[in-house]
Each structure stands twice: as C-alpha cells, then as structure tokens.
XYZ file of C-alpha atoms in Angstrom:
318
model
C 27.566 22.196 8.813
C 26.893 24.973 6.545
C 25.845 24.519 2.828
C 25.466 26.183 -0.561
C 24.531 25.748 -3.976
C 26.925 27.409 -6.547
C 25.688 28.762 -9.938
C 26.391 26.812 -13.049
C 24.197 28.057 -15.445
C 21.733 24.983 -14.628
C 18.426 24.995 -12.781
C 19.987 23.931 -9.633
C 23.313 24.670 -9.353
C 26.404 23.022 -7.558
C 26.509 22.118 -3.975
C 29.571 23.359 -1.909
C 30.649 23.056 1.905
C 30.942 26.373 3.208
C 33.034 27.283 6.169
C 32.001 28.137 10.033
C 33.250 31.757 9.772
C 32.157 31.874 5.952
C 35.091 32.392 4.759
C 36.191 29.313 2.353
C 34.564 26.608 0.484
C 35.061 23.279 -1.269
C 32.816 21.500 -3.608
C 31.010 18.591 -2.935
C 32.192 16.644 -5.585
C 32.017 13.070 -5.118
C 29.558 13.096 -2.289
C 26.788 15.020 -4.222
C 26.358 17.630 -6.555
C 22.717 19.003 -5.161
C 20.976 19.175 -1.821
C 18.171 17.859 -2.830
C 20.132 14.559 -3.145
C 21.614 14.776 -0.105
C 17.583 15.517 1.683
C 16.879 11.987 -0.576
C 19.705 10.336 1.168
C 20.622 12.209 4.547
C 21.785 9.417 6.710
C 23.832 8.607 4.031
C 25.395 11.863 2.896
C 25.402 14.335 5.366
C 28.569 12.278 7.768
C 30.211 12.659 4.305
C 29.334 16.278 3.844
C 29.837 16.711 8.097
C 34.001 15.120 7.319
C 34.308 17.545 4.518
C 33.196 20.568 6.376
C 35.633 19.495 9.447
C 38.410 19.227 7.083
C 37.271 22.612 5.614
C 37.317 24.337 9.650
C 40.672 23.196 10.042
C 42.214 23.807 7.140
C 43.596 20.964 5.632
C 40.900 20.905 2.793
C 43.317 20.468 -0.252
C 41.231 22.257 -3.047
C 39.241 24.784 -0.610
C 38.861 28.335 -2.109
C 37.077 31.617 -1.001
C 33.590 31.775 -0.445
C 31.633 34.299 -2.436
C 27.943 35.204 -1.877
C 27.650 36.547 -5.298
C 28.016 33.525 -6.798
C 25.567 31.737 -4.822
C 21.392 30.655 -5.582
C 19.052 29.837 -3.096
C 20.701 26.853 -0.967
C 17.993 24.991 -2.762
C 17.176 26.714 -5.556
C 13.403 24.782 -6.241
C 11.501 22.725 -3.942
C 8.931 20.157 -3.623
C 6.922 22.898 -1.709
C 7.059 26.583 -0.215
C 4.759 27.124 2.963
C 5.177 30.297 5.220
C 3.254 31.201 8.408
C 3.079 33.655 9.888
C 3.962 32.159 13.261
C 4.191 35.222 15.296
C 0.849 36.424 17.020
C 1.923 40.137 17.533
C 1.929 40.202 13.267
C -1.137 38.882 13.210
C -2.724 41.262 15.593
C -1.282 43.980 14.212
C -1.990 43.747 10.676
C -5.648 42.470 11.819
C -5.628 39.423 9.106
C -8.334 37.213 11.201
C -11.493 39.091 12.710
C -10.565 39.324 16.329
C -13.555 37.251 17.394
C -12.019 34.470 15.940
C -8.973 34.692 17.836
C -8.395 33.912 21.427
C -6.923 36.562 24.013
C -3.775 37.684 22.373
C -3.637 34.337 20.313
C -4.399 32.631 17.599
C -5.678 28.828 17.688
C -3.526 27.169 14.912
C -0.861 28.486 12.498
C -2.461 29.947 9.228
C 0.193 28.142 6.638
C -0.024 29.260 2.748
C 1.389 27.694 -0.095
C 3.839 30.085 -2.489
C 5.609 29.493 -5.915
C 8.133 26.957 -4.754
C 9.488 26.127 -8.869
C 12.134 29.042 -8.586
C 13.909 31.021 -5.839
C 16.625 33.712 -6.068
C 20.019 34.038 -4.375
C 21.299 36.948 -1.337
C 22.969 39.139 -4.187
C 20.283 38.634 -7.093
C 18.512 42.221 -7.844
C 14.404 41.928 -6.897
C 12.767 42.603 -10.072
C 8.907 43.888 -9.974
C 6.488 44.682 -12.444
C 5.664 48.208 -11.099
C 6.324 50.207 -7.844
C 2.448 50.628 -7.988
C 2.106 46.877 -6.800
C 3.066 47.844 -3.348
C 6.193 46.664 -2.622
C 7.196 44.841 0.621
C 9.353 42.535 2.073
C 8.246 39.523 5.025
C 11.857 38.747 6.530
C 11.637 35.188 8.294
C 13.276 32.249 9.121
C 13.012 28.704 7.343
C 13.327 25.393 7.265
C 14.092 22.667 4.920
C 12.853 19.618 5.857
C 13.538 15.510 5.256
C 10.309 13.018 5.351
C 8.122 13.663 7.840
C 5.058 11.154 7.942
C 1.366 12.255 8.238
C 0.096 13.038 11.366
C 3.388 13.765 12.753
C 3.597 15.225 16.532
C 5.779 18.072 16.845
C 8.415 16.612 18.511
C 8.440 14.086 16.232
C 8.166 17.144 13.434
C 11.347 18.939 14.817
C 13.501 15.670 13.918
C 12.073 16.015 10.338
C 14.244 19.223 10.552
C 17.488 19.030 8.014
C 18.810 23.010 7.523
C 18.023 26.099 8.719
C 17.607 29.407 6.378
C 17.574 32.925 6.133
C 14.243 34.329 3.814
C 12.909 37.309 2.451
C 9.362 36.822 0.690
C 8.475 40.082 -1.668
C 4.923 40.635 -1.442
C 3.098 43.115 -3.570
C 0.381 44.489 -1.020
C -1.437 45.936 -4.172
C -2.220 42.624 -6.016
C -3.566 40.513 -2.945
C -2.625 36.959 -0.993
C -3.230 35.331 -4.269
C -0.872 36.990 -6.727
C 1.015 39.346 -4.338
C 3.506 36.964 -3.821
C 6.142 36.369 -7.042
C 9.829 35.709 -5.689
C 11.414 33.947 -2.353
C 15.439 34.858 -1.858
C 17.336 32.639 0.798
C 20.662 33.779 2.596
C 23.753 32.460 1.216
C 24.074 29.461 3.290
C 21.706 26.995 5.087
C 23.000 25.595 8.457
C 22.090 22.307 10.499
C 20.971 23.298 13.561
C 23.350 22.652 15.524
C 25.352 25.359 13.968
C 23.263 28.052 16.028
C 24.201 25.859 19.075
C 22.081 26.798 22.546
C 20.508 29.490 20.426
C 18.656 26.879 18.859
C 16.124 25.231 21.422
C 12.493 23.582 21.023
C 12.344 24.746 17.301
C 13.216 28.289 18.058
C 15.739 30.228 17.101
C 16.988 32.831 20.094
C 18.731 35.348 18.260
C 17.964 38.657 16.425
C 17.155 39.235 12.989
C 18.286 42.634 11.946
C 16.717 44.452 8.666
C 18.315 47.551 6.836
C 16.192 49.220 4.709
C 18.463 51.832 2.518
C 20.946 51.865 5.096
C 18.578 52.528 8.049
C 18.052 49.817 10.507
C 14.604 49.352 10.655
C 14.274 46.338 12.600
C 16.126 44.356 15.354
C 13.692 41.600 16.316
C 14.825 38.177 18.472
C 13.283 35.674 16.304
C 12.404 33.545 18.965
C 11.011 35.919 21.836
C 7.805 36.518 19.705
C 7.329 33.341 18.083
C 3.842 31.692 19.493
C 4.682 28.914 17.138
C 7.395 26.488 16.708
C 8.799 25.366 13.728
C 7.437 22.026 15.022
C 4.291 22.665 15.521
C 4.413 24.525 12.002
C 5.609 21.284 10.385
C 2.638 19.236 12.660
C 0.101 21.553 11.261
C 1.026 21.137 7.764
C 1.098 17.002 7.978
C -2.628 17.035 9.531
C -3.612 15.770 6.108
C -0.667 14.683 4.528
C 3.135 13.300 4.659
C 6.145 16.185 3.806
C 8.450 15.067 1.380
C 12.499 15.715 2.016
C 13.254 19.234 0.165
C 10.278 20.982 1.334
C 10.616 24.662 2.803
C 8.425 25.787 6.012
C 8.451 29.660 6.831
C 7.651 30.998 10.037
C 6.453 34.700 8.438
C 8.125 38.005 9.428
C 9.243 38.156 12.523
C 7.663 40.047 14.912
C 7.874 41.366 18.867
C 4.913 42.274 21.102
C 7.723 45.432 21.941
C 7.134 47.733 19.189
C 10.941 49.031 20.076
C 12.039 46.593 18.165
C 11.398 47.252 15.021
C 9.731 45.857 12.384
C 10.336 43.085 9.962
C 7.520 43.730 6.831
C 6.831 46.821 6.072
C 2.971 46.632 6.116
C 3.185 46.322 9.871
C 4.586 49.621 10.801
C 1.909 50.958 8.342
C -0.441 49.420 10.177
C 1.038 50.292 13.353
C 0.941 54.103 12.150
C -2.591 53.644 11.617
C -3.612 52.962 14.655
C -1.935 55.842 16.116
C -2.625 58.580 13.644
C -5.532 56.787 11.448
C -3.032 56.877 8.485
C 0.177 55.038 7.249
C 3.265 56.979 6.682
C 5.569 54.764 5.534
C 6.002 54.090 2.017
C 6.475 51.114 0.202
C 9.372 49.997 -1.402
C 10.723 51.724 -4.294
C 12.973 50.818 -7.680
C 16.179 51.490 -6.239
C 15.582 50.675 -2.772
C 18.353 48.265 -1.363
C 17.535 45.542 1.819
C 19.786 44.027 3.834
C 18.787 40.942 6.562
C 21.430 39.159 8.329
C 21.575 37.440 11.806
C 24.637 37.113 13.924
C 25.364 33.822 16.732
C 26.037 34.532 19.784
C 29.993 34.432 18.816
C 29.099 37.716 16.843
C 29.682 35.883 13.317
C 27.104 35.951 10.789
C 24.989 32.891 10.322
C 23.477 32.509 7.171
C 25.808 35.381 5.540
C 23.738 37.901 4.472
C 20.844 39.368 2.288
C 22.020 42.362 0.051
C 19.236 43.433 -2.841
C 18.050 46.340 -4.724
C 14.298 46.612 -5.817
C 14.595 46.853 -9.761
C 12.068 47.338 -12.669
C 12.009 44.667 -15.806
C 14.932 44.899 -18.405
C-alpha cells in the first residue's frame, strides 16, 4: 500500500491512502489519523489501511478524491530518529571520506551510519530554504526506510522484517559548514510504499530500479539504486542495533546513490566535483544556487512513478 500524510496546519499532519497509479486518495479516518500510530500498532492497522487501499484501486472507495503532492509533508513528518549511510562503496571512494588504508580492496568494512535532525522534515513541493549560497549547497538523493521495532542485536535478516515503508529522500548538505552543521533539512517523496509495492524489484533489501535526478531541467543522474549498493538496508538496520533496540518510526538512509559506471550519473553533487578533480585537479561544477530547481523520482518496472516525485527550488530566507 501506499501512504501519505496530509497538511493540517499541525505538526504531523493527516494520514491518507494513496492510490497504486497515484492518482486518488481517501483519508484514514477511523483507522488512524498518523503513521506513527499505525508503526505503534502495525499488525493491527495496516490489514485496515491494506482493505482501504484495495477499495481505493478498484474504485469503489465512496469519499476518494484526487491526490495532490502539493498538499502533502514528509510521509512522516518527525521521527524518533534520522540515520543515513552512505551504503554505496563507489561514493565513498570517490569522495575519499575514509583514508584508503583503512578500507579494504574496493570496500569498506562496515556501514559508516550518522545521526541527522530527525524533529522536522519537509514535503516533495516545499521550497529548500538556506542561509546563504556561500554554504555550499548540495543535495544526497537516497532511498529510505521507516522501520517498526527491531530488537538489539538484530541479524539482518531478522533486520529486513523490521522493515514497514519504503521512501524517496533528498538530504541538503551545506559542503561549506562541515558533517556537523552541514546538514539542516530532509524532504521525503510524496508517498511511502510497503515493499511489496516495488514487487520483484524489491529483493534482499535492495531496491533494483533507477533513481533519476534533474538538476534545472538537465538529467544529471540515472543510477540503479541497487546495482551499486555494497550494503543492504538490512545490514544497515543490523549495524545500527549493535548497541541498541530501533524503535517503530525510525528512518534509515542508504546515502546517495552511487554506480562504480561513472555513465551513470551522479546523485550528490560533491561527487562529480570530486570526480572532476581527479581528472583535471579541479572541480567544475558548481554548487547549488537560489533559484536552482531538483527533481528525483523513480519509476517500477510498469513505468509508473513510485514514490511520486521530488520538485524543489533552492530559496534564500523570507
């Protein structure tokens, strides 16, 4: 099934079914008004919310109305915690973040998981808004998951049933101001999926399909988002409860996405500068400017969009 969370003017929102083909949606009245409830209380809720969204496919929904992305926040608009990888060795290499005696041939040992600001996220329409283009303005475009309880010490297997929605992300970082600070607003696609929504595509905590980013209107990047990926979401999850249990209505992010074949594109723009550097000992690509739009969307296999998409435009203060 396919969820959203509506704006109301409150912190979180309403939840609504949304559509296969994103085209209607019904709220969830009387079943729950948040996702976060429904993470508390999935075994409970989601069959409720899975009848709903079957009624909504087939069209008999009696008070179903058009979906618009406009009107939507991040699926879950604040959560327990925010942790992002990067999962995909070819970013790492490239952008040279460990010493490369520390890292095995081509690899890295373990996933290198931060914590982010996890107290507010924006929606796909909501305008980025940055202190100053002289912060260095860039985008990490990634896949996430939202996840139920998972206890510590979890396996990954056992990690990948912890697994409740899949997401669409775009992390702004500010290159200028460091891993500390450089990192002040998440957005999420329109819609989080279960998934089984990405059917076959979706296999051993992978997702086989290709992330496409348009910068200004230029495609910039056309990367599979699960050819590259040395890490799976469940061994992601694993490495995070080492130490500790994961509460339901926490987010893991498996960092830009990223392809040994440079062809592909590029999903941050800090890579192809680094890339550039290599080649000519100087970047040529510039960062992100006020004005600047994104887009990130990723299409199934049936050529629909997934998550709907990611439409922004890099803006200064009011």
């Amino acid at each position: 099934m396919k969820l959203a969370t509506y704006k109301d003017a409150s912190r979180d929102g309403q939840l609504v079914v949304v559509s296969r083909d994103l085209s209607t949606a019904h709220y969830a009245t009387g079943i729950a008004s948040r996702v976060q409830q429904v993470l508390d209380d999935w075994r409970f809720m989601a069959p409720q919310l899975h009848d709903l969204y079957e009624l909504l496919n087939s069209g008999k929904a009696r008070h179903a109305f058009p979906f618009d992305p406009l009107r939507c926040m991040a699926p879950l608009p604040r959560a327990y915690q925010w942790v992002s990888g990067p999962a995909y060795a070819s970013h790492v290499e490239r952008l040279g973040s460990i010493p490369a005696a520390a890292l095995p041939p081509g690899l890295y040992a373990e996933p290198l998981l931060r914590q982010g600001g996890s107290d507010g996220f924006i929606g796909a329409r909501d305008d980025v808004v940055v202190a100053s283009e002289a912060c260095g303005i860039d985008f990490e475009v990634q896949l996430a998951v939202i996840t139920g309880d998972v206890p510590m010490g979890a396996s990954p297997e056992r990690a990948l049933d912890g697994i409740r929605l899949l997401m669409l992300a775009s992390d702004v970082c500010l290159r200028s101001l460091g891993a500390l600070q450089g990192r002040p607003v998440t957005a999420f696609g329109p819609v989080a999926v279960t998934p089984d929504e990405a059917g076959d595509a979706w296999r051993q905590g992978r997702l086989g399909l290709s992330l496409q980013t348009t910068w200004n209107g230029r495609k910039v990047g056309l990367c599979d988002a699960g050819a590259g990926m040395t890490f799976h979401f469940g061994q992601l999850l694993a490495h995070l409860c080492k130490t500790r249990p994961v509460s339901a209505g926490s987010i893991v992010g498996a960092g830009p996405v990223s392809h040994p074949d440079w062809s592909h594109g590029y999903s941050c723009i800090a890579e192809k500068r680094a890339v550039e550097t290599a080649d000519t000992g100087k970047p040529k690509t510039r960062f992100m400017q006020f004005g600047d739009t994104l887009r990130i969307e990723i299409k199934g296999k049936n050529g629909q969009s997934l998550f709907g998409a990611i439409e922004q435009e890099i803006t200064p203060p009011a």
